[in-house]
Coordinates of C-alpha atoms in Angstrom, one line a residue:
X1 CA -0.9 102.6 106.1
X2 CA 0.7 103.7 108.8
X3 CA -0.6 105.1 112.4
X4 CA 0.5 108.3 113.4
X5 CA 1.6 107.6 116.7
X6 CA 4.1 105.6 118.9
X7 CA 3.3 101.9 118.8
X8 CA 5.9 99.1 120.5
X9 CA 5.5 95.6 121.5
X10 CA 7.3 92.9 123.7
X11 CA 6.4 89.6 122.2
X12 CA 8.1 86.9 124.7
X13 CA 7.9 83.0 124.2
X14 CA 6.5 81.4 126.8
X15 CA 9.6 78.8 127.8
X16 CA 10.0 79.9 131.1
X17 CA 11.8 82.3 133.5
X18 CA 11.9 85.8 132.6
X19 CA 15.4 87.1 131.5
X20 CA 17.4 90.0 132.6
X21 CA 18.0 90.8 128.3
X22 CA 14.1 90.1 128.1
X23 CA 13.0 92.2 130.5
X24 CA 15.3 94.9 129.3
X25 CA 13.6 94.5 125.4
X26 CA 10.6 94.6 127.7
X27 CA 11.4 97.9 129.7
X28 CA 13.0 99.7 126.7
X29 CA 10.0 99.3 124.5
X30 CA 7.7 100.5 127.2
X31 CA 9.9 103.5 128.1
X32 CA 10.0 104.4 124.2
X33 CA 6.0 104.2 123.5
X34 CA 5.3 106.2 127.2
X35 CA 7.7 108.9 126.0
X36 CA 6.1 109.4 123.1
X37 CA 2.7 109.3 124.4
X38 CA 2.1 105.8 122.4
X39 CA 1.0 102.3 123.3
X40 CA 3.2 99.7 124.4
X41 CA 1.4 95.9 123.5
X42 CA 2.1 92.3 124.7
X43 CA 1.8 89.8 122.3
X44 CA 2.8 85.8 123.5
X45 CA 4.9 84.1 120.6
X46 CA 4.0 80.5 121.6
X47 CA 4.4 79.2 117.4
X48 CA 7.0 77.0 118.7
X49 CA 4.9 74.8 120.8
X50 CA 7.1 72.3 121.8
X51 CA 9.3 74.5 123.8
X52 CA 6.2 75.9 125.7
X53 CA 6.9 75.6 129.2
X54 CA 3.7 75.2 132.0
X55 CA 3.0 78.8 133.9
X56 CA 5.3 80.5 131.7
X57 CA 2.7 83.1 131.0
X58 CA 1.8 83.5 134.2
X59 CA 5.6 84.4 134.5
X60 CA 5.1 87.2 131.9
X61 CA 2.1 89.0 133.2
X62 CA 3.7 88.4 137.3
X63 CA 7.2 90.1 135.8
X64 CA 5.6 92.9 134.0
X65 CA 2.8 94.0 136.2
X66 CA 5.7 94.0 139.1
X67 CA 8.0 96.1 137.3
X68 CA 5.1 98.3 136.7
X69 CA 5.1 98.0 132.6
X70 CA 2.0 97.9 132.5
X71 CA 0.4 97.2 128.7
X72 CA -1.9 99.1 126.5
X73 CA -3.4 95.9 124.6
X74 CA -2.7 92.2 125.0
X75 CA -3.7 88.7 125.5
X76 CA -5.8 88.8 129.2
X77 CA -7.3 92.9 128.3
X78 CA -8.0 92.8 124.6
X79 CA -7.7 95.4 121.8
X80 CA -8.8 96.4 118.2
X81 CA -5.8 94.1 116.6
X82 CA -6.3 90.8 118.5
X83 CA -6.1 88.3 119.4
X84 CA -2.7 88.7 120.3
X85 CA -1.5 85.4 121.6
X86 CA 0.3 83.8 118.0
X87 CA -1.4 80.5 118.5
X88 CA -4.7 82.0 117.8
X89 CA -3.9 83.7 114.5
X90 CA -2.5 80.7 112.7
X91 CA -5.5 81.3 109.7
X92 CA -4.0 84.9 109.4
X93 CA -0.7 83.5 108.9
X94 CA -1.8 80.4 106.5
X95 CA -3.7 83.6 104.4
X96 CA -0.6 85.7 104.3
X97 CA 1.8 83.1 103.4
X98 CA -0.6 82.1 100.3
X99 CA -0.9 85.2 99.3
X100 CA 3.3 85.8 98.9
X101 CA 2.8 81.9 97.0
X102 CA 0.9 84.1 94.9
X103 CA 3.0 87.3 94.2
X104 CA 5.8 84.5 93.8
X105 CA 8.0 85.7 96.7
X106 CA 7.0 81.8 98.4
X107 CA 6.9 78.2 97.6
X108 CA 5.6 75.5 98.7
X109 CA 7.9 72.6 100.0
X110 CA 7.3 69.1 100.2
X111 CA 10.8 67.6 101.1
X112 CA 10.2 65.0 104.0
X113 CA 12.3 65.6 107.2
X114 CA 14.5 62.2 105.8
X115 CA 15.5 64.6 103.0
X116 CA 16.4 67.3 104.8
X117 CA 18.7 65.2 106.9
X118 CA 20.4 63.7 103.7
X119 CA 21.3 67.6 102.6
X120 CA 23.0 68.6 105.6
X121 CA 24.4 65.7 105.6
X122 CA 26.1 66.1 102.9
X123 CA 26.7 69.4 102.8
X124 CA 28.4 68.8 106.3
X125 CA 30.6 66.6 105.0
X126 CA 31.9 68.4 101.7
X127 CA 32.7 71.3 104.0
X128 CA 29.5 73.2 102.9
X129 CA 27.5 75.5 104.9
X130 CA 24.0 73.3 106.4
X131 CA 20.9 74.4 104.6
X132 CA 18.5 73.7 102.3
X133 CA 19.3 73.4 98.6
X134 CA 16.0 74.9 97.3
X135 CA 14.8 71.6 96.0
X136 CA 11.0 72.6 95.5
X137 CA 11.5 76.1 94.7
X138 CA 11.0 75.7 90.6
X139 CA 8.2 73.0 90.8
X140 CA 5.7 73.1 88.1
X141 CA 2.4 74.4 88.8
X142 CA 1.3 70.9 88.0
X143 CA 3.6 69.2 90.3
X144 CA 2.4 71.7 93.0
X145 CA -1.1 70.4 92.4
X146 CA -1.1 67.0 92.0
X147 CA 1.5 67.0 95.6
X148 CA -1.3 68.8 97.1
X149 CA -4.3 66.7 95.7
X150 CA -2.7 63.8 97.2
X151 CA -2.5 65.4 100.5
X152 CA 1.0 65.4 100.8
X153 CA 2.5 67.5 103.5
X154 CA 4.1 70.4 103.0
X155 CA 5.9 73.9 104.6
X156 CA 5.7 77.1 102.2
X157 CA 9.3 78.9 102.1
X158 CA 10.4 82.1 101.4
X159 CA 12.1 82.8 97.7
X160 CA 14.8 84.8 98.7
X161 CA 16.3 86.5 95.7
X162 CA 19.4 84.9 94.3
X163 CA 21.6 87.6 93.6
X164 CA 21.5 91.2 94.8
X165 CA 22.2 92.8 98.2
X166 CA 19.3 93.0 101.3
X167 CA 20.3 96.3 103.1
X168 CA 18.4 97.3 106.3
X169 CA 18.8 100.7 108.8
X170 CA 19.0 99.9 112.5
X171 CA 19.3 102.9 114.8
X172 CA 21.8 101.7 116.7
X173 CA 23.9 99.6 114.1
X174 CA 23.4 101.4 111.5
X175 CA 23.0 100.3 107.8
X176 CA 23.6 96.7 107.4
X177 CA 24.0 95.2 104.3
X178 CA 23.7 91.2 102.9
X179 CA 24.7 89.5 99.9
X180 CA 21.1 87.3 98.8
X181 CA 23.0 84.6 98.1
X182 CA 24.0 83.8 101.3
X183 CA 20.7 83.8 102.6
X184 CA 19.0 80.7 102.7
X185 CA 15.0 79.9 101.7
X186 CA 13.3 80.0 104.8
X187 CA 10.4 78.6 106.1
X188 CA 7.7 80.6 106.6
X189 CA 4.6 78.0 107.1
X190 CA 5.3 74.6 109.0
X191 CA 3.9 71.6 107.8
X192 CA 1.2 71.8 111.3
X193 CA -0.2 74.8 109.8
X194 CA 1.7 77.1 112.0
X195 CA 4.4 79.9 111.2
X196 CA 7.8 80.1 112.1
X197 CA 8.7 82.9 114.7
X198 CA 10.2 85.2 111.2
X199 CA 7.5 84.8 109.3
X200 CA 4.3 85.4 112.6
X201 CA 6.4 88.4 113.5
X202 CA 7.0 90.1 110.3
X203 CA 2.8 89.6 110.2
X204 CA 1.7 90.8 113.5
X205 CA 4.2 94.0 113.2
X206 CA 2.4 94.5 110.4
X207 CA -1.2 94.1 111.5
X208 CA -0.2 95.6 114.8
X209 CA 1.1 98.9 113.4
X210 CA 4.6 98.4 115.3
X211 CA 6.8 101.2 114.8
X212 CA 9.8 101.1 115.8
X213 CA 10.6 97.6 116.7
X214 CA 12.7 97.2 119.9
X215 CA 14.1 93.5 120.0
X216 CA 17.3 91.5 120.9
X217 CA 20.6 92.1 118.8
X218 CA 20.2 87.9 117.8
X219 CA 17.9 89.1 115.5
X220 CA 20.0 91.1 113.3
X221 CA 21.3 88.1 110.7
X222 CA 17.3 88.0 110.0
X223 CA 16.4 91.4 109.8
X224 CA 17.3 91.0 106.0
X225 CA 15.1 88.3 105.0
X226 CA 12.5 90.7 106.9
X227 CA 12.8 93.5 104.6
X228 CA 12.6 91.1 101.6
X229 CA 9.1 90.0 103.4
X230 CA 7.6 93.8 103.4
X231 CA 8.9 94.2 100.6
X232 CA 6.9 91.2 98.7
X233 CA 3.9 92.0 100.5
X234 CA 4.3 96.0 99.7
X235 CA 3.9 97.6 103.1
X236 CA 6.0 100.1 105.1
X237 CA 9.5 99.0 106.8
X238 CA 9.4 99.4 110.3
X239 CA 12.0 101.5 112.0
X240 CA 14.4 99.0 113.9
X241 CA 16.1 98.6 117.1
X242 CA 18.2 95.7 117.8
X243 CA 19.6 96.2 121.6
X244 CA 23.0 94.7 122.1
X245 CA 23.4 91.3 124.3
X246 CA 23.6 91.1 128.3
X247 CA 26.9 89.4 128.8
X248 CA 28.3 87.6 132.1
X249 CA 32.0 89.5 131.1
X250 CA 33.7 89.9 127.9
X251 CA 32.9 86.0 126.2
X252 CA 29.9 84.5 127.7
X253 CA 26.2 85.6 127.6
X254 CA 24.2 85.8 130.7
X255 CA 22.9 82.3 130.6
X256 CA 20.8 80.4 133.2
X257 CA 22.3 76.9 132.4
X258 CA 25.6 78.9 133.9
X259 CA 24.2 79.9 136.6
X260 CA 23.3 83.3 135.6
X261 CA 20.3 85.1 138.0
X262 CA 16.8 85.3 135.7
X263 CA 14.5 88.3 137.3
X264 CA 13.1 86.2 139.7
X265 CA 16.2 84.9 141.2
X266 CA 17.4 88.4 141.6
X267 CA 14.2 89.1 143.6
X268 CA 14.6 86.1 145.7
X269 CA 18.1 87.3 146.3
X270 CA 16.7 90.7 148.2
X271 CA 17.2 92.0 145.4
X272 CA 14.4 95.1 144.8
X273 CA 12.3 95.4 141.6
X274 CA 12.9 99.6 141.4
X275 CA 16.9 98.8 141.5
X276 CA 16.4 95.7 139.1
X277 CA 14.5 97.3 136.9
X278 CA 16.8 101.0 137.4
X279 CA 20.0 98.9 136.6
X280 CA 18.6 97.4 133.7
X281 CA 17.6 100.3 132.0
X282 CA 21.7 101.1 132.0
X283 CA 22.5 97.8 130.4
X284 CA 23.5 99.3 127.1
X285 CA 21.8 102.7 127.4
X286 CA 23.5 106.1 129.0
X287 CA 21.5 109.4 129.7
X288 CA 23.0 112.4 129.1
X289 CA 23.8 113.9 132.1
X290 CA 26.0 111.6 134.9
X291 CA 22.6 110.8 137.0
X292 CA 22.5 106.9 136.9
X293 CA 19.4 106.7 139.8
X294 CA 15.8 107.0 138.1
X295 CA 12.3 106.6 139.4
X296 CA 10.3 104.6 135.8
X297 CA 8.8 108.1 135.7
X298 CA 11.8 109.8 135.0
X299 CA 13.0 107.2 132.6
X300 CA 10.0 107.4 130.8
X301 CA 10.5 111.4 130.3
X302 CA 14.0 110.7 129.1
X303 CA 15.0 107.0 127.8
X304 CA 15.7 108.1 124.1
X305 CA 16.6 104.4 122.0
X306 CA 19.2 107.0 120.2
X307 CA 22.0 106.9 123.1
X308 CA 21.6 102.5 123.4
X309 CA 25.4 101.2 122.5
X310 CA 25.9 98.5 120.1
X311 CA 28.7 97.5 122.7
X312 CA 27.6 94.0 124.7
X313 CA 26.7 95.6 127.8
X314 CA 28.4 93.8 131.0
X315 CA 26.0 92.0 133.8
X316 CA 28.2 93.6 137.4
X317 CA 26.5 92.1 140.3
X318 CA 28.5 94.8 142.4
X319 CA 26.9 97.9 140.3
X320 CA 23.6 96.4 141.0
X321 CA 24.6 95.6 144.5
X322 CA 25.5 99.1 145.0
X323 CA 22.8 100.4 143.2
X324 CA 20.5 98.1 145.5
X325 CA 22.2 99.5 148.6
X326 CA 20.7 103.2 147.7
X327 CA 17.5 101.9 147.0
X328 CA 17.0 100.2 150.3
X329 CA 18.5 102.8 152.7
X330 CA 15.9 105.0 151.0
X331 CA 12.8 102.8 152.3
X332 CA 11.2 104.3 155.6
X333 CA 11.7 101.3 158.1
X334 CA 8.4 100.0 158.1
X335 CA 9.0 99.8 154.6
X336 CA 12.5 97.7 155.3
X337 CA 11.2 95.5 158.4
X338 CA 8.5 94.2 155.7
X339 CA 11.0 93.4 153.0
X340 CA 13.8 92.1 155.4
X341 CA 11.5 90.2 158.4
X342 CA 11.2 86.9 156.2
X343 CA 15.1 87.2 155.5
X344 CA 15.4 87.8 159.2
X345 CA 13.5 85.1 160.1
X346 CA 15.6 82.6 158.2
X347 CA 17.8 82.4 161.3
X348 CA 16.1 84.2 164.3
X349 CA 12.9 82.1 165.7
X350 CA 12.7 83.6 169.4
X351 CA 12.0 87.5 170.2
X352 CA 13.9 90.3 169.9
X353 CA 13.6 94.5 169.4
X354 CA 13.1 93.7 165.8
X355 CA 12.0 97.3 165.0
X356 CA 15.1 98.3 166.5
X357 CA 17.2 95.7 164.5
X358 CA 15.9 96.7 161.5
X359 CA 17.0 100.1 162.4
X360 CA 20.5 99.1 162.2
X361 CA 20.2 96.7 159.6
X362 CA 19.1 99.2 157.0
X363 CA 22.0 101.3 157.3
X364 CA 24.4 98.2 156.4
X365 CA 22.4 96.3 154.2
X366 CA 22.9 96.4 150.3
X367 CA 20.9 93.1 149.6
X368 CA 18.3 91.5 152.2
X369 CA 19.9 88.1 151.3
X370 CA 22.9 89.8 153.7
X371 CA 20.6 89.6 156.8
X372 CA 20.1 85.8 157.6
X373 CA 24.1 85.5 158.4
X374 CA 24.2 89.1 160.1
X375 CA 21.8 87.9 162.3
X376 CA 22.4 84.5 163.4
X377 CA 24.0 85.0 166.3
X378 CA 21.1 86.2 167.8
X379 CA 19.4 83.1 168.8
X380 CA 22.4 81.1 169.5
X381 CA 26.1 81.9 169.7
X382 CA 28.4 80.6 167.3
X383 CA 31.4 78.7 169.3
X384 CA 33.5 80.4 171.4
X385 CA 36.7 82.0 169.7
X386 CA 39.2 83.7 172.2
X387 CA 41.0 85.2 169.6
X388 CA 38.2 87.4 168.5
X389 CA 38.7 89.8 171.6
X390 CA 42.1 90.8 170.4
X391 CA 41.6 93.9 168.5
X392 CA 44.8 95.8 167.2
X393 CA 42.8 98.8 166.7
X394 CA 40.5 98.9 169.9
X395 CA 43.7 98.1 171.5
X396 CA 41.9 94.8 172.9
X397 CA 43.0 91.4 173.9
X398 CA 41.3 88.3 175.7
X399 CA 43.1 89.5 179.0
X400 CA 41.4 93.3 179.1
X401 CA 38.4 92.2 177.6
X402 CA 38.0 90.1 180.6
X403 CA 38.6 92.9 182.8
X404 CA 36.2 94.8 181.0
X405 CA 33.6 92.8 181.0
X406 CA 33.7 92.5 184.9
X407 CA 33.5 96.0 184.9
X408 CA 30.2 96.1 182.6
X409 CA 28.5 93.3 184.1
X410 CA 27.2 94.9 187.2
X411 CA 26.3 97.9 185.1
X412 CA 24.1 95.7 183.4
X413 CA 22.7 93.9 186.2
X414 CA 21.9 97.4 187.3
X415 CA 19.6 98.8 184.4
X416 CA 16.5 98.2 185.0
X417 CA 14.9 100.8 182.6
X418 CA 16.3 98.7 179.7
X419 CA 16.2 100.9 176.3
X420 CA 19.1 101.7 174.1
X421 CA 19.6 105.3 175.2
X422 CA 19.6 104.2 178.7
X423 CA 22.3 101.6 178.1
X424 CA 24.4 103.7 176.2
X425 CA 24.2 106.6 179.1
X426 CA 25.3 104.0 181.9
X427 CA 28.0 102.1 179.5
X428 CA 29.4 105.5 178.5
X429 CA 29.4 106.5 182.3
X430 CA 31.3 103.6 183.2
X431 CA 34.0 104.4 180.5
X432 CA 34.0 108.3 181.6
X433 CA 34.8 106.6 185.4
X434 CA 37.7 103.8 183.9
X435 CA 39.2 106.9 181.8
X436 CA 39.5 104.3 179.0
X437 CA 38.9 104.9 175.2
X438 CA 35.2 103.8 174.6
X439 CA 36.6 100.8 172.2
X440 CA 38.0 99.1 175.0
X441 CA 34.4 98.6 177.0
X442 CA 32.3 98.5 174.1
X443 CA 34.7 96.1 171.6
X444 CA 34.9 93.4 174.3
X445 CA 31.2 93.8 174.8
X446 CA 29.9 93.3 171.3
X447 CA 32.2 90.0 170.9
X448 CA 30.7 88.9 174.4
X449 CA 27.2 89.3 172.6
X450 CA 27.8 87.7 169.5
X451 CA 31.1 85.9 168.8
X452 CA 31.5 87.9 165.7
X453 CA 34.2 89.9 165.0
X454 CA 31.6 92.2 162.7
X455 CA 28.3 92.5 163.2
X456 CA 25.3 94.8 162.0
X457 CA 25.8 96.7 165.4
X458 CA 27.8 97.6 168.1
X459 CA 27.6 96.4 171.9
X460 CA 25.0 98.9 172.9
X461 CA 22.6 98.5 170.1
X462 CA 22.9 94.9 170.4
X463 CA 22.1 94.8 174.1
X464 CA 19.1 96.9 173.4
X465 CA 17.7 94.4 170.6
X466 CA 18.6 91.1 172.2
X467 CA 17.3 92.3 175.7
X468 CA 18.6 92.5 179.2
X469 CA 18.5 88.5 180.3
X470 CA 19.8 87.1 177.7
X471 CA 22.7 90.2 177.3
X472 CA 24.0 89.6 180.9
X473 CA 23.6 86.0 180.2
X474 CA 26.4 86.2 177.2
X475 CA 28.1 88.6 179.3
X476 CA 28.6 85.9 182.1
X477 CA 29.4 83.2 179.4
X478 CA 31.8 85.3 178.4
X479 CA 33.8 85.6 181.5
X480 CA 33.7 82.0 182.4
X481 CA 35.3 81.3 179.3
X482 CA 38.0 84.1 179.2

């Protein structure tokens, strides 16, 4: 039986960092149940115990609770069909997989590892697909017993139909459809007493009342020998969602091994969680309408699983750049100097107008990884580079910039109310008196200041930030080295 409302899960393993295509299962099954006024759980899938990793889950709850997917029921805040880490259920599991040894839709198994081995083996080398060659699957009732009487170990497999077709209904694939034969009698029970990931999850849908499920597009070969599970046990077949994969370009899958940035890299980057989380909801799904900027809110009153694409959807750092870019010139710039000062600080020590600097940071900065290099001229000067004064389109070159600068110097010395709006009245004063275009004083000025050819600012703002002594200090440098 069936409840009447929205229920969706994200059931991660605990083997580490979190994802992009994770968080994205994560995000789209929380967007579907909050639409429809449902529950979103978190179940941990740690039946593979050997690939657990240390502080994994800690990962999981950190991600999530960051991102704002906040769950209904789970492993830390309970719920009425707990417990819901997999580990803890593993005398459900041995009950349910008995009970389909029963109904005869399961065996049990007692081929040793060695065995195993010697079939693929073989298989391999007559050009056969690996797999196991259902050994145990007609052993006598009395074999069964006296193999269990002598405590011999065993896993219990699925009897998979021999001939016949598997079809299942995917919203976004569609209708898929499977010759039995070619698939093989899995294992549903390991010989520890613990399920295998396609057996646990079949179970805890189940239990859990998960409708639809919302998981990764590697599940699809397996969706089959799913609907032969519901089908032996007699309960309802979920509605399914199989999400395409998150690839690096048109052959290779985002992959960490390759280099590929997990959720946490991307926040380390400068990367913010609203923009992460934004360009991730794109990854494979579209609205209808052109908007491509969306608060969670507004994705949860219109993410509909209908419009995902079974097309691989492409990771482009540039979109999320972009995307990134908006989301940080939006912050007020208290909001910015919190995210940016520890970037910031990567490469300035001393004192500067930092409120100011982040003033003209924000207006340039797409990712706060940017800012340590945009900055580091500030406590020291890169080496000197005559060539940087001449400027084809300020109409500069190392012999007017020299003049220039002897012309702004005393101006300088001269200030001593020492804002930005006072510098900029005096410097603009002084090219109103040269009759000059105001790239000619203020070009030569911001090299003088920096040694950059581009930098987050121009002369007058970085005056302002950096202070009067050490601005006529570089101005001086400047000339002496001209």
């Amino acid at each position: 039986m069936a409840l009447e409302r929205t229920r969706t899960r994200f059931a991660p393993s605990p083997t580490g960092y979190m994802h992009v295509g994770n968080l994205r299962t994560a995000l789209y099954a929380f967007l579907t149940a909050r639409r429809n006024g449902g529950d979103f759980l978190l179940r941990i899938e740690d039946t593979d115990q050997s690939r657990q990793v240390e502080g994994a889950v800690e990962i999981i709850y950190n991600t999530l609770k960051e991102t704002k997917l906040f769950w209904d029921e789970g492993p830390d805040i309970g719920g009425p069909y707990g417990p819901y880490v997999q580990s803890e259920r593993k005398d459900i599991y041995k009950k349910y997989a008995e009970m389909l040894v029963e109904k005869g839709a399961a065996y049990y198994c007692f081929c040793t590892k060695e065995r195993l081995e010697e079939v693929n083996r073989i298989k391999q080398l007559s050009g056969q697909i690996p797999g196991y060659d259902n050994h145990c699957r007609n052993l006598s009732k009395e074999e069964i017993q006296a193999n269990l009487d002598a405590g011999i170990p065993y896993v219990i497999r699925q009897k998979i139909p021999e001939t016949g077709e598997t079809y299942f209904d995917d919203l976004v694939y569609g209708r898929i459809t499977v010759e039995n034969s070619t698939l093989d009698d899995q294992i549903l029970l390991k010989a520890d007493g613990m399920p295998t990931y396609n057996f646990a999850n079949v179970v805890d849908d189940h239990l859990m009342f998960i409708n639809p499920v919302i998981r990764g597009a590697e599940y699809l070969s397996s969706a089959p020998k799913y609907n032969l599970l519901y089908q032996a046990f007699g309960w309802d077949i979920p509605d399914y969602v199989h999400c395409p994969p998150v690839m690096r370009d048109a052959q290779h899958k985002l992959s960490k091994r390759h280099g590929d940035a997990s959720y946490e890299d991307l926040v380390e980057m400068g990367y913010l969680k609203e923009a992460i989380l934004n360009y991730i909801a794109l990854l494979g799904w579209s609205p209808k309408s052109e908007q491509e900027k969306f608060t969670l809110e507004e994705l949860s009153q219109v993410f509909d699983p209908a419009n995902i694409s079974k097309s691989p959807a492409i990771f482009d750092m540039d979109k999320l750049k972009s995307l990134n870019g908006e989301y940080i010139r939006e912050l007020s710039v208290a909001e910015f100097k919190e995210k940016a000062m520890p970037y910031i600080r990567q490469t300035v020590k001393g004192e500067c107008d930092f409120d100011l600097l982040c003033t003209v940071l924000q207006k340039r900065c797409d990712v706060l990884n940017e800012l340590p290099e945009q900055v580091d001229f500030i406590d020291e000067l890169p080496a000197f580079d005559v060539s940087l004064y001449t400027n084809k389109k300020m109409k500069t070159n190392p012999e007017n910039s020299k003049e220039m600068l002897g012309h702004i110097l005393p101006v300088l010395e001269g200030i001593d109310n020492w804002t930005q709006e006072v510098i900029h009245e005096e410097l603009f004063k002084l090219i109103g008196e040269l009759g000059v275009k105001n790239g000619l004083v203020l070009y030569p000025l911001r090299v003088a200041l920096s040694n950059k050819q581009f930098t987050p600012g121009g002369g007058v703002e970085l005056a302002a930030i950096m202070g009067k002594e050490k601005t006529v200090e570089r101005v001086k440098a400047a000339l002496e080295n001209l």
